[in-house]
Amino acid sequence: MLPLQFIDRVKYLVERQFVKGALFQLLVVAIFIGLISLVGGLLVWPGENSFSSLGDAIWWAFLRLTDPGYLGDDEGGWRRLVSTILTVSGYVVFMGTLVAILTRSLIARMTDLERGLTPVTLRHHVVVLGWTSRTVPILQELTASTGRVKRFLQRHAVRRLRLVVLSEEVSSAQLLSLRNERDIGSHAGKIVLRSGTPLQPDALHRVACLDAAAVIIPSSSHGPDSLVTSDVETVKALLSMASQAQYLRRELPYIVAEIEDIRKQALVERAYPGPLEVVSGDAIVSRLLVQTLLHPGLTEICNELLTARYGNDIFVRSGDIAEGQTLEQLASRCPDAIVMGVLHPLGEQGDRWDVRLNASSDTRISARDRVILMARDYDDTEPAPETGKHAVRMPAIARSSTPVLPVNHAGPRHRILLLGWNRRVPALLSEMGLYDAHEFDVDVVSIVAAETREAEISRYLATGTSVRARQIVADFIVEDDLRRLRPESYDSILFLSSDRLASGEEADARTMMGYLQLGEVLASQPSARERSTDEPQIIMELSDPDNETLLVTNRSETVVSPMVLSHILAQVALRRELKAVLDELFTPGGAEIMLRPQSDFDLPVNADFAALEKAVAACGETALGVFRSTPDSDGHWVQLNPPRSTLMALEPGDQLVVLSRV
């Protein structure tokens, strides 16, 4: 029993040395090599041709142990036997074990480096906290926005944009996905991945948040029954950064944080005393969906303005580009852009703005103001010089301060079939309730228990709202269930992407299955051809940007919520004032983008876009483009900001896209 305990103790001691790392493993191997050399030297020291000393014998054994080339120099049977045993032991202990330890140590070191555990030493970079469905689109937006990025870099006195992403687990698959993205590609080398979560203070230090020019915190997905929500993680990250900055006596970085519940905005702002813009994902998508209900076709415009895929974008420029001039004078020097309005600072801090979209053309611009423009590229927003060979001066267009046309909303009564359930439904119903002049009668269809849905809505929706929501338990991808709902009797049908499935791909697969099933049901109704103009408006929310191209249809409007939110997060990080512009555009009251029939304006025959602008401005509105009754060869329905000399060739059913005030 005692010998067994001794062996166990030796094995335990060896094990404890091996788990300490490569240095201790090498030390154990060196001890074994020394012991084997000592035993081999003792075996050959006495006898014929004995060595002059024990040290020479041990050195002889060590040479045979480490180099098999000495094996042929030995004479005598006993010495050759010992030499052979030493040489075989050398292969096993010296070469095999040593190489294995060094190789394993090198692989472990490379793995640690690939995991991104080394703190970055960058300054004035952009940090994205979390690898979510928003992360890759955010990186695409940042790498594609060359004009805004150039201005951003000038503001922070750096020469190139560096992006750092904090991911819970860093893998080679993430690097490969970045290289394969069409808008990132060669820019993948500018992106640094680091391992960790925003809940860990060490991870925030690892990505150098306090040295960043901007920090973006996108929302992460959690199960519907999870007690830890994305908003909780966001608040924890903000508290950690504020605590680190206070301890190190450093300035707080500018942060753009996405939250799910807009009711948590005050709490988030209280958690972080530094420069902060809060983007409520649920509120923004709900606003877009409700605005689409009021203005059918608006998703086409939003998909162009709020994604970087094609077409125009909204830009905010400093007022010093046209200091002392009026909006009318600035517009005459911007042939490739549309002047939408101006931001006037409130207070001395300049972090709050009075948004004046569709402002009167005689509004004068000061150096502290910000000018709002729509253009295809940032360079198109640069005013042409007033004199010289490159001078451009278009005819001035006067716009009155008060629109003369009534608000062009669908409704005012809306009967809506809402297919699907996610956490956004209460926010969507709450957004509907903000439009006092409209009545919404909503039937919510889902396989989730009606009691569960009612409880979530009652916690969110204010009492006394004009929205009437009825809960129906059914599966909309089952044909019989869908037929019993009589979808043809609704004004609008809205598909919501579920957040209860494992991934956005699965949620979108269910949504598209329901959409195809709905098409079959509507097509099988009696006299479908005769009433095709009165078919319900169909709106789909998708979670995966890659799935939008799977449906080539002329009957539905699509909102890819991760792309829209990623665009907003990235652009607000580059230009903070843009958040105020988007809030003004997509909230009740203030300015709105509308579609108006041609008959509302006095348009000349064969009008170009300049003539269209003049006719719309005479009614106190800003012309943005044309919504065609049939799509072009690329499937686009909207033509925004065409060249002024373009003949619009309006056809029956075409509508004008205008910016007006409610």
XYZ file of C-alpha atoms in Angstrom:
662
model
C 0.000 0.000 0.000
C 2.813 2.399 0.836
C 4.592 2.107 -2.531
C 1.318 2.808 -4.310
C 0.820 5.992 -2.260
C 4.356 7.081 -3.070
C 3.763 6.575 -6.803
C 0.505 8.491 -6.592
C 2.237 11.342 -4.838
C 4.949 11.467 -7.517
C 2.320 11.405 -10.275
C 0.412 14.185 -8.531
C 3.522 16.366 -8.234
C 4.381 15.806 -11.907
C 0.816 16.659 -12.898
C 0.852 19.924 -10.917
C 4.056 20.962 -12.695
C 2.667 20.112 -16.115
C -0.478 22.208 -15.704
C 1.578 25.298 -14.832
C 2.588 25.888 -18.433
C 5.321 25.220 -20.973
C 8.213 26.402 -18.763
C 7.394 23.961 -15.994
C 6.727 21.189 -18.525
C 10.182 21.743 -19.995
C 11.638 21.717 -16.487
C 10.058 18.310 -15.798
C 11.393 16.955 -19.106
C 14.887 18.321 -18.262
C 14.773 16.514 -14.924
C 13.829 13.267 -16.666
C 16.647 13.715 -19.183
C 19.075 14.293 -16.316
C 17.862 11.207 -14.469
C 18.116 9.020 -17.580
C 21.633 10.348 -18.286
C 22.630 9.657 -14.689
C 21.293 6.092 -14.809
C 22.953 5.476 -18.170
C 26.293 6.812 -16.895
C 26.140 4.619 -13.771
C 25.491 1.540 -15.911
C 28.580 2.003 -18.095
C 30.992 3.644 -15.632
C 32.441 0.422 -14.130
C 33.833 -2.302 -16.373
C 36.124 -2.406 -19.326
C 37.211 0.797 -20.980
C 35.710 2.587 -18.017
C 35.538 6.347 -18.033
C 37.984 8.462 -16.122
C 35.165 9.895 -14.037
C 31.436 9.550 -13.447
C 30.920 12.914 -15.127
C 32.409 11.606 -18.387
C 30.095 8.591 -18.222
C 27.039 10.805 -17.685
C 28.132 13.056 -20.574
C 28.506 9.925 -22.766
C 24.955 8.879 -21.845
C 23.596 12.384 -22.512
C 25.156 12.461 -26.002
C 23.569 9.072 -26.875
C 20.268 10.283 -25.474
C 20.172 13.451 -27.551
C 21.951 12.424 -30.764
C 21.529 8.926 -32.323
C 24.577 9.555 -34.536
C 26.907 8.413 -31.732
C 25.362 4.923 -31.671
C 27.910 3.411 -34.140
C 30.966 4.517 -32.150
C 30.385 2.186 -29.191
C 32.198 -1.099 -28.659
C 31.288 -3.995 -26.456
C 27.965 -5.699 -26.048
C 26.969 -4.109 -22.749
C 27.811 -0.576 -23.817
C 25.985 -1.044 -27.131
C 22.889 -2.311 -25.285
C 22.881 0.673 -22.927
C 23.560 3.041 -25.828
C 20.621 1.598 -27.806
C 18.270 1.967 -24.826
C 19.442 5.557 -24.330
C 18.941 6.376 -28.012
C 15.382 4.971 -28.040
C 14.638 6.871 -24.809
C 15.988 9.993 -26.469
C 13.507 9.670 -29.321
C 10.639 9.333 -26.861
C 11.622 11.739 -24.092
C 13.958 14.274 -25.651
C 12.687 14.694 -29.189
C 9.033 13.606 -28.946
C 8.133 15.248 -25.646
C 10.157 18.378 -26.256
C 8.679 18.962 -29.723
C 5.175 18.224 -28.438
C 5.507 20.746 -25.605
C 6.918 23.465 -27.835
C 4.318 22.862 -30.562
C 1.442 22.806 -28.100
C 2.704 25.977 -26.439
C 3.034 27.743 -29.785
C -0.486 26.694 -30.837
C -1.887 27.845 -27.499
C -0.113 31.179 -27.856
C -1.426 31.640 -31.403
C -4.919 30.717 -30.235
C -4.752 33.320 -27.491
C -3.628 35.923 -30.001
C -6.451 34.970 -32.363
C -8.960 35.232 -29.518
C -8.107 38.898 -29.241
C -7.099 39.170 -25.591
C -4.407 41.794 -26.164
C -5.518 45.380 -25.440
C -5.437 47.671 -28.462
C -3.279 50.794 -28.401
C -5.392 52.908 -30.740
C -6.794 56.392 -30.304
C -9.734 58.130 -31.976
C -11.039 54.843 -33.363
C -14.616 53.555 -33.538
C -15.640 50.737 -31.182
C -18.595 48.401 -31.749
C -19.524 46.577 -28.541
C -20.970 43.195 -29.436
C -21.204 40.873 -32.424
C -24.918 40.885 -33.262
C -27.109 41.009 -36.373
C -26.319 44.739 -36.475
C -22.517 44.471 -36.390
C -21.667 43.572 -39.985
C -24.144 46.107 -41.474
C -22.693 48.769 -39.143
C -19.187 47.983 -40.373
C -20.455 48.097 -43.965
C -21.964 51.522 -43.372
C -18.790 52.863 -41.789
C -16.507 51.591 -44.538
C -18.863 52.736 -47.323
C -19.501 56.275 -45.998
C -16.357 57.780 -47.473
C -17.430 61.422 -47.355
C -18.757 61.347 -43.813
C -15.758 59.320 -42.644
C -13.371 61.824 -44.203
C -15.042 64.652 -42.310
C -15.072 62.515 -39.149
C -11.333 61.873 -39.440
C -10.601 65.564 -39.986
C -12.591 66.417 -36.888
C -10.479 64.028 -34.798
C -7.154 64.757 -36.541
C -6.474 61.172 -37.642
C -5.531 59.904 -41.076
C -7.479 56.677 -41.388
C -10.475 55.001 -39.838
C -9.782 52.104 -37.469
C -12.627 49.891 -36.295
C -12.534 47.674 -33.200
C -15.238 45.078 -32.527
C -15.779 43.430 -29.145
C -17.135 39.918 -29.660
C -17.947 37.319 -27.044
C -15.913 34.752 -28.992
C -13.486 35.693 -31.762
C -13.149 33.097 -34.512
C -11.666 32.758 -37.976
C -15.218 32.442 -39.329
C -15.887 36.052 -38.340
C -12.773 37.269 -40.145
C -13.751 35.272 -43.218
C -17.282 36.705 -43.194
C -15.878 40.233 -43.058
C -13.558 39.601 -46.006
C -16.430 38.154 -48.034
C -18.760 41.121 -47.477
C -19.005 43.154 -50.662
C -18.807 46.557 -48.928
C -15.959 45.548 -46.593
C -13.667 43.242 -48.585
C -10.249 44.884 -48.676
C -11.178 47.087 -45.701
C -11.270 44.026 -43.415
C -7.678 44.773 -42.427
C -8.867 47.964 -40.735
C -11.120 45.964 -38.416
C -9.682 44.602 -35.173
C -11.575 41.890 -33.274
C -11.258 41.546 -29.514
C -12.776 38.936 -27.231
C -15.113 39.788 -24.356
C -18.545 41.164 -23.497
C -19.641 44.709 -22.632
C -20.473 43.449 -19.140
C -16.746 42.956 -18.392
C -14.747 46.078 -17.426
C -11.556 44.358 -18.578
C -13.081 43.813 -22.020
C -13.983 47.502 -22.282
C -10.368 48.341 -21.468
C -9.238 45.764 -24.051
C -10.898 47.754 -26.868
C -9.738 51.122 -25.439
C -13.226 52.595 -25.097
C -11.981 55.683 -23.257
C -9.639 56.510 -26.167
C -12.283 56.016 -28.854
C -13.776 58.791 -30.968
C -17.137 56.996 -30.916
C -18.530 53.874 -29.264
C -21.524 52.060 -30.781
C -23.547 49.684 -28.601
C -25.966 47.706 -30.801
C -28.811 45.738 -29.325
C -28.265 42.020 -28.812
C -30.967 39.387 -29.015
C -32.193 37.493 -25.967
C -34.910 34.924 -25.562
C -38.386 36.161 -24.657
C -38.116 34.596 -21.186
C -34.635 35.907 -20.390
C -34.327 38.142 -17.326
C -31.201 39.794 -18.765
C -32.245 42.031 -21.642
C -30.136 43.996 -24.074
C -31.056 47.199 -22.236
C -29.660 45.786 -18.976
C -26.361 45.006 -20.702
C -26.263 48.487 -22.232
C -26.773 50.169 -18.854
C -24.070 47.981 -17.288
C -21.594 48.881 -20.046
C -22.353 52.594 -19.669
C -21.897 52.419 -15.894
C -18.582 50.591 -16.333
C -17.238 53.183 -18.770
C -18.351 56.050 -16.561
C -16.682 54.403 -13.556
C -13.415 53.789 -15.418
C -13.291 57.356 -16.688
C -13.881 58.726 -13.205
C -11.202 56.481 -11.677
C -8.628 57.344 -14.346
C -9.758 60.990 -14.551
C -10.354 60.706 -18.267
C -12.909 62.313 -20.530
C -15.933 60.218 -21.448
C -16.180 59.141 -25.120
C -19.154 59.834 -27.374
C -21.525 56.860 -27.349
C -24.395 55.813 -29.607
C -26.427 53.216 -27.717
C -29.333 51.210 -29.064
C -32.056 50.209 -26.634
C -35.145 48.091 -27.144
C -37.615 49.842 -24.845
C -37.913 53.600 -25.342
C -39.264 53.886 -21.795
C -35.725 53.073 -20.586
C -34.211 56.099 -22.350
C -34.215 58.330 -19.263
C -32.559 55.545 -17.251
C -29.862 55.048 -19.901
C -29.138 58.775 -20.071
C -28.858 58.912 -16.292
C -26.339 56.032 -16.288
C -23.914 57.906 -18.538
C -23.044 61.575 -17.904
C -20.989 61.952 -21.102
C -22.003 62.694 -24.710
C -24.672 60.139 -25.562
C -27.252 59.499 -28.278
C -29.881 56.857 -27.544
C -31.500 55.048 -30.472
C -34.615 53.067 -29.574
C -34.794 50.207 -32.060
C -38.389 49.251 -31.307
C -39.564 52.854 -31.491
C -37.806 53.581 -34.799
C -39.099 50.464 -36.565
C -42.585 51.092 -35.137
C -42.493 54.666 -36.428
C -41.483 53.505 -39.897
C -44.248 50.889 -39.969
C -46.944 53.338 -38.832
C -45.718 55.982 -41.269
C -45.969 53.355 -44.015
C -49.574 52.689 -43.006
C -50.286 56.418 -43.348
C -48.225 56.803 -46.553
C -48.356 53.584 -48.625
C -45.129 53.233 -50.580
C -42.973 55.023 -48.009
C -40.808 51.942 -47.421
C -39.261 52.402 -50.867
C -38.139 55.887 -49.870
C -36.928 54.768 -46.437
C -34.984 51.847 -47.919
C -33.073 54.338 -50.043
C -32.540 57.018 -47.415
C -31.929 54.711 -44.447
C -29.681 52.091 -46.014
C -26.418 52.356 -47.916
C -27.404 49.979 -50.708
C -28.100 52.547 -53.421
C -29.331 56.043 -54.163
C -29.514 59.053 -51.885
C -28.787 59.702 -48.245
C -29.430 62.454 -45.721
C -26.391 64.569 -44.837
C -25.822 67.229 -42.194
C -23.246 69.918 -42.968
C -21.844 72.693 -40.825
C -23.371 76.112 -41.371
C -20.015 77.604 -42.302
C -20.408 76.270 -45.871
C -23.012 79.003 -46.483
C -22.715 81.412 -43.556
C -24.888 84.495 -44.015
C -26.728 83.057 -47.033
C -30.356 81.969 -47.240
C -31.515 78.438 -47.969
C -32.635 79.680 -51.374
C -29.145 80.955 -52.195
C -27.512 77.757 -50.968
C -29.893 75.601 -53.031
C -28.976 77.521 -56.176
C -25.321 76.499 -55.656
C -26.027 72.789 -55.049
C -27.032 71.298 -58.416
C -26.688 67.685 -57.225
C -28.309 68.013 -53.794
C -31.656 69.030 -52.326
C -31.633 71.422 -49.374
C -34.164 70.012 -46.897
C -33.828 72.461 -44.034
C -31.643 73.668 -41.194
C -30.793 72.798 -37.590
C -30.636 75.708 -35.165
C -28.746 75.131 -31.878
C -30.583 75.473 -28.579
C -28.389 76.755 -25.770
C -24.648 77.218 -25.632
C -23.734 73.523 -25.440
C -24.933 72.800 -28.963
C -26.185 69.289 -28.093
C -29.890 70.127 -28.595
C -31.357 71.326 -31.866
C -34.407 73.048 -33.237
C -35.102 71.048 -36.403
C -36.525 73.168 -39.221
C -37.218 70.822 -42.106
C -38.996 72.302 -45.124
C -38.096 75.730 -43.774
C -38.882 78.893 -45.669
C -36.412 79.605 -48.475
C -35.540 82.989 -46.970
C -34.224 81.348 -43.755
C -30.721 82.682 -43.152
C -27.873 80.337 -42.193
C -25.469 81.124 -39.347
C -22.104 79.513 -38.605
C -23.560 77.608 -35.628
C -26.402 76.168 -37.696
C -26.350 72.814 -39.445
C -27.695 72.430 -42.978
C -29.735 69.327 -43.899
C -29.300 68.054 -47.458
C -30.211 65.005 -49.509
C -27.644 63.791 -52.046
C -26.084 60.657 -53.503
C -22.645 61.383 -52.115
C -21.108 63.625 -49.492
C -19.148 65.530 -52.140
C -22.419 66.481 -53.858
C -23.358 68.540 -50.792
C -20.397 70.896 -51.281
C -21.691 74.219 -52.695
C -20.220 75.279 -56.019
C -18.117 78.478 -55.975
C -20.005 81.691 -56.676
C -17.370 83.009 -59.093
C -14.810 81.549 -61.479
C -15.003 78.949 -64.212
C -16.438 76.302 -61.836
C -19.189 78.601 -60.587
C -22.733 77.187 -60.685
C -25.848 79.251 -60.214
C -29.239 77.589 -60.734
C -32.466 79.593 -60.847
C -33.562 80.543 -57.329
C -36.724 78.829 -56.104
C -38.795 80.610 -53.465
C -40.726 78.519 -50.951
C -43.288 80.015 -48.621
C -43.171 79.398 -44.886
C -46.633 77.788 -44.713
C -47.729 74.769 -46.811
C -51.050 75.373 -48.568
C -52.024 71.754 -49.238
C -53.771 69.548 -46.660
C -51.998 66.595 -45.067
C -52.152 63.569 -47.370
C -52.676 60.603 -45.035
C -54.410 57.303 -45.708
C -57.382 56.690 -43.467
C -58.464 58.106 -41.065
C -59.855 54.672 -40.140
C -57.503 51.725 -40.469
C -58.412 48.065 -40.178
C -55.138 46.176 -39.792
C -54.321 42.479 -39.713
C -51.081 41.960 -37.804
C -49.584 38.513 -38.439
C -46.956 37.416 -35.943
C -45.822 38.495 -32.508
C -42.628 39.938 -31.088
C -41.635 42.331 -28.336
C -42.188 45.261 -30.736
C -45.985 44.846 -30.923
C -46.772 46.921 -27.790
C -44.496 49.716 -29.054
C -46.186 49.520 -32.466
C -49.652 49.850 -30.937
C -48.420 52.694 -28.736
C -47.079 54.509 -31.802
C -50.452 54.156 -33.514
C -52.101 55.751 -30.491
C -50.036 58.941 -30.954
C -51.980 59.852 -34.102
C -55.105 61.401 -32.611
C -56.783 62.003 -35.951
C -56.664 58.294 -36.857
C -58.464 55.232 -35.555
C -56.722 51.866 -35.640
C -58.591 48.582 -35.349
C -55.903 45.870 -35.098
C -56.332 42.091 -35.097
C -53.164 40.431 -33.768
C -52.731 36.835 -34.967
C -50.174 34.541 -33.355
C -49.761 31.101 -31.808
C -48.594 32.785 -28.579
C -51.237 32.613 -25.854
C -53.664 35.548 -25.958
C -53.288 36.111 -22.202
C -49.526 36.525 -22.548
C -49.953 39.083 -25.318
C -52.624 41.005 -23.465
C -50.418 41.224 -20.375
C -47.461 42.618 -22.355
C -49.642 45.148 -24.171
C -51.358 46.330 -20.993
C -47.970 47.018 -19.367
C -46.938 49.181 -22.303
C -50.052 50.791 -23.778
C -51.535 53.842 -22.083
C -55.163 53.683 -21.032
C -57.709 55.575 -23.071
C -55.905 55.074 -26.387
C -57.839 55.020 -29.640
C -56.167 51.769 -30.720
C -58.375 48.697 -30.440
C -56.384 45.454 -30.412
C -58.041 42.042 -30.596
C -56.030 38.893 -29.899
C -56.573 35.889 -32.182
C -54.862 32.537 -31.626
C -54.063 31.041 -35.038
C -51.146 30.020 -37.233
C -50.985 32.270 -40.291
C -48.919 29.793 -42.315
C -51.821 27.308 -42.153
C -54.117 27.959 -45.099
C -57.387 27.175 -43.282
C -56.503 29.485 -40.389
C -55.600 32.262 -42.809
C -58.796 31.892 -44.829
C -60.936 32.108 -41.691
C -59.383 35.525 -40.975
C -60.730 36.875 -44.306
C -57.565 38.902 -45.056
C -59.161 40.567 -48.099
C -61.412 42.579 -45.777
C -58.505 44.504 -44.149
C -56.961 47.785 -45.255
C -53.415 46.680 -44.403
C -51.731 43.371 -43.577
C -48.517 43.540 -41.591
C -46.099 40.600 -41.171
C -43.840 40.875 -38.133
C -40.613 38.924 -37.766
C -40.711 36.672 -34.716
C -38.089 37.040 -31.983
C -38.943 33.657 -30.444
C -37.072 31.604 -33.027
C -33.391 30.695 -32.894
C -32.252 33.003 -35.694
C -33.377 35.711 -38.051
C -33.148 33.254 -40.959
C -35.766 30.996 -39.337
C -38.014 33.944 -38.516
C -37.819 35.242 -42.079
C -38.507 31.788 -43.483
C -41.752 31.704 -41.511
C -42.631 35.248 -42.599
C -42.071 34.489 -46.278
C -44.050 31.268 -46.015
C -46.937 33.273 -44.590
C -46.603 35.872 -47.350
C -46.752 33.241 -50.089
C -49.705 31.606 -48.369
C -51.454 34.982 -48.207
C -50.911 35.456 -51.942
C -52.617 32.150 -52.618
C -55.571 33.057 -50.419
C -56.035 36.504 -51.975
C -55.691 35.156 -55.525
C -58.366 32.508 -54.907
C -60.979 35.047 -53.813
C -63.879 35.655 -56.255
C -63.362 38.433 -58.793
C -59.759 38.947 -57.701
C -58.816 40.590 -60.973
C -61.653 43.105 -60.861
C -60.772 44.297 -57.387
C -56.973 44.215 -57.704
C -56.721 47.956 -57.056
C -58.497 47.525 -53.717
C -56.314 44.724 -52.401
C -54.944 45.323 -48.905
C -51.599 46.962 -48.426
C -49.010 44.304 -47.492
C -45.990 45.197 -45.354
C -43.284 42.753 -44.291
C -40.630 43.099 -41.641
C -37.543 40.945 -42.215
C -34.656 40.228 -39.850
C -31.996 39.000 -42.275
C -30.873 41.399 -45.051
C -29.945 38.489 -47.346
C -33.558 37.308 -47.502
C -34.987 40.420 -49.118
C -33.811 39.388 -52.573
C -35.664 36.059 -52.316
C -39.001 37.776 -52.938
C -39.401 39.595 -56.228
C -42.841 41.105 -55.869
C -44.796 44.208 -56.766
C -47.382 43.801 -54.042
C -45.539 44.046 -50.741
C -43.466 46.654 -48.950
C -40.428 45.417 -47.075
C -38.628 46.807 -44.041
C -35.356 45.068 -43.150
C -35.090 46.304 -39.588
C -31.419 45.356 -38.881
C -30.255 47.249 -41.968
C -32.253 50.364 -41.076
C -31.081 50.375 -37.466
C -27.463 49.643 -38.410
C -27.491 52.549 -40.851
C -28.863 54.902 -38.219
C -26.359 53.766 -35.566
C -23.394 54.129 -37.912
C -24.423 57.488 -39.361
C -25.324 58.991 -35.972
C -21.878 57.872 -34.735
C -20.282 59.835 -37.577
C -22.652 62.831 -37.352
C -24.501 63.237 -34.074
C -26.988 65.846 -35.322
C -28.553 63.322 -37.720
C -30.472 61.750 -34.814
C -32.526 64.925 -34.346
C -33.365 65.014 -38.077
C -34.625 61.405 -38.098
C -36.681 61.964 -34.951
C -38.355 64.927 -36.632
C -39.078 63.028 -39.842
C -40.657 59.925 -38.353
C -42.591 61.146 -35.315
C -46.134 62.597 -35.240
C -46.336 66.281 -36.110
C -43.568 68.390 -37.605
C -42.198 67.445 -41.014
C -43.140 64.337 -42.973
C -42.281 62.782 -46.311
C -45.497 62.410 -48.300
C -46.694 61.119 -51.653
C -48.970 63.531 -53.511
C -50.862 63.073 -56.797
C -49.817 65.170 -59.779
C -53.169 66.969 -59.742
C -52.224 68.799 -56.535
C -49.706 70.937 -58.447
C -49.706 73.193 -61.477
C -47.181 71.268 -63.567
C -46.144 72.282 -67.087
C -46.227 69.749 -69.911
C -43.013 67.708 -70.229
C -41.689 69.211 -67.004
C -38.118 68.579 -65.937
C -37.231 68.192 -62.272
C -36.358 71.897 -61.933
C -39.898 72.822 -63.050
C -41.333 70.225 -60.693
C -39.327 71.761 -57.815
C -40.680 75.196 -58.609
C -44.305 74.020 -58.715
C -43.982 72.150 -55.415
C -42.195 75.084 -53.736
C -45.069 77.370 -54.742
C -47.263 75.239 -52.455
C -44.822 75.589 -49.553
C -43.230 72.117 -49.861
C -39.890 70.628 -50.928
C -39.790 68.291 -53.922
C -37.695 65.168 -53.353
C -38.524 63.045 -56.408
C -41.145 60.866 -58.070
C -42.847 57.622 -57.050
C -43.566 55.680 -60.243
C -46.681 53.612 -60.805
C -44.506 50.865 -62.350
C -40.971 49.880 -61.303
C -37.920 50.400 -63.475
C -35.668 47.659 -64.818
C -33.910 47.382 -61.433
C -37.188 47.004 -59.546
C -37.068 50.515 -58.037
C -40.269 52.488 -57.725
C -38.744 55.730 -56.480
C -36.618 58.264 -58.344
C -35.191 60.668 -55.777
C -33.089 63.748 -56.502
C -32.749 63.315 -60.276
C -30.649 65.830 -62.230
C -32.530 69.119 -62.578
C -32.582 68.887 -66.371
C -34.127 65.392 -66.376
C -37.506 65.256 -68.133
C -39.739 63.492 -65.635
C -42.175 62.072 -68.258
C -44.908 61.639 -65.665
C -47.450 58.935 -66.404
C -50.934 58.382 -64.959
C -50.577 57.009 -61.453
C -47.157 58.573 -60.810
C -46.955 60.546 -57.558
C -44.625 63.252 -56.333
C -42.448 62.675 -53.273
C -42.475 65.853 -51.198
C -41.320 67.070 -47.812
C -44.040 68.959 -45.977
C -45.032 70.036 -42.487
C -48.094 68.762 -40.682
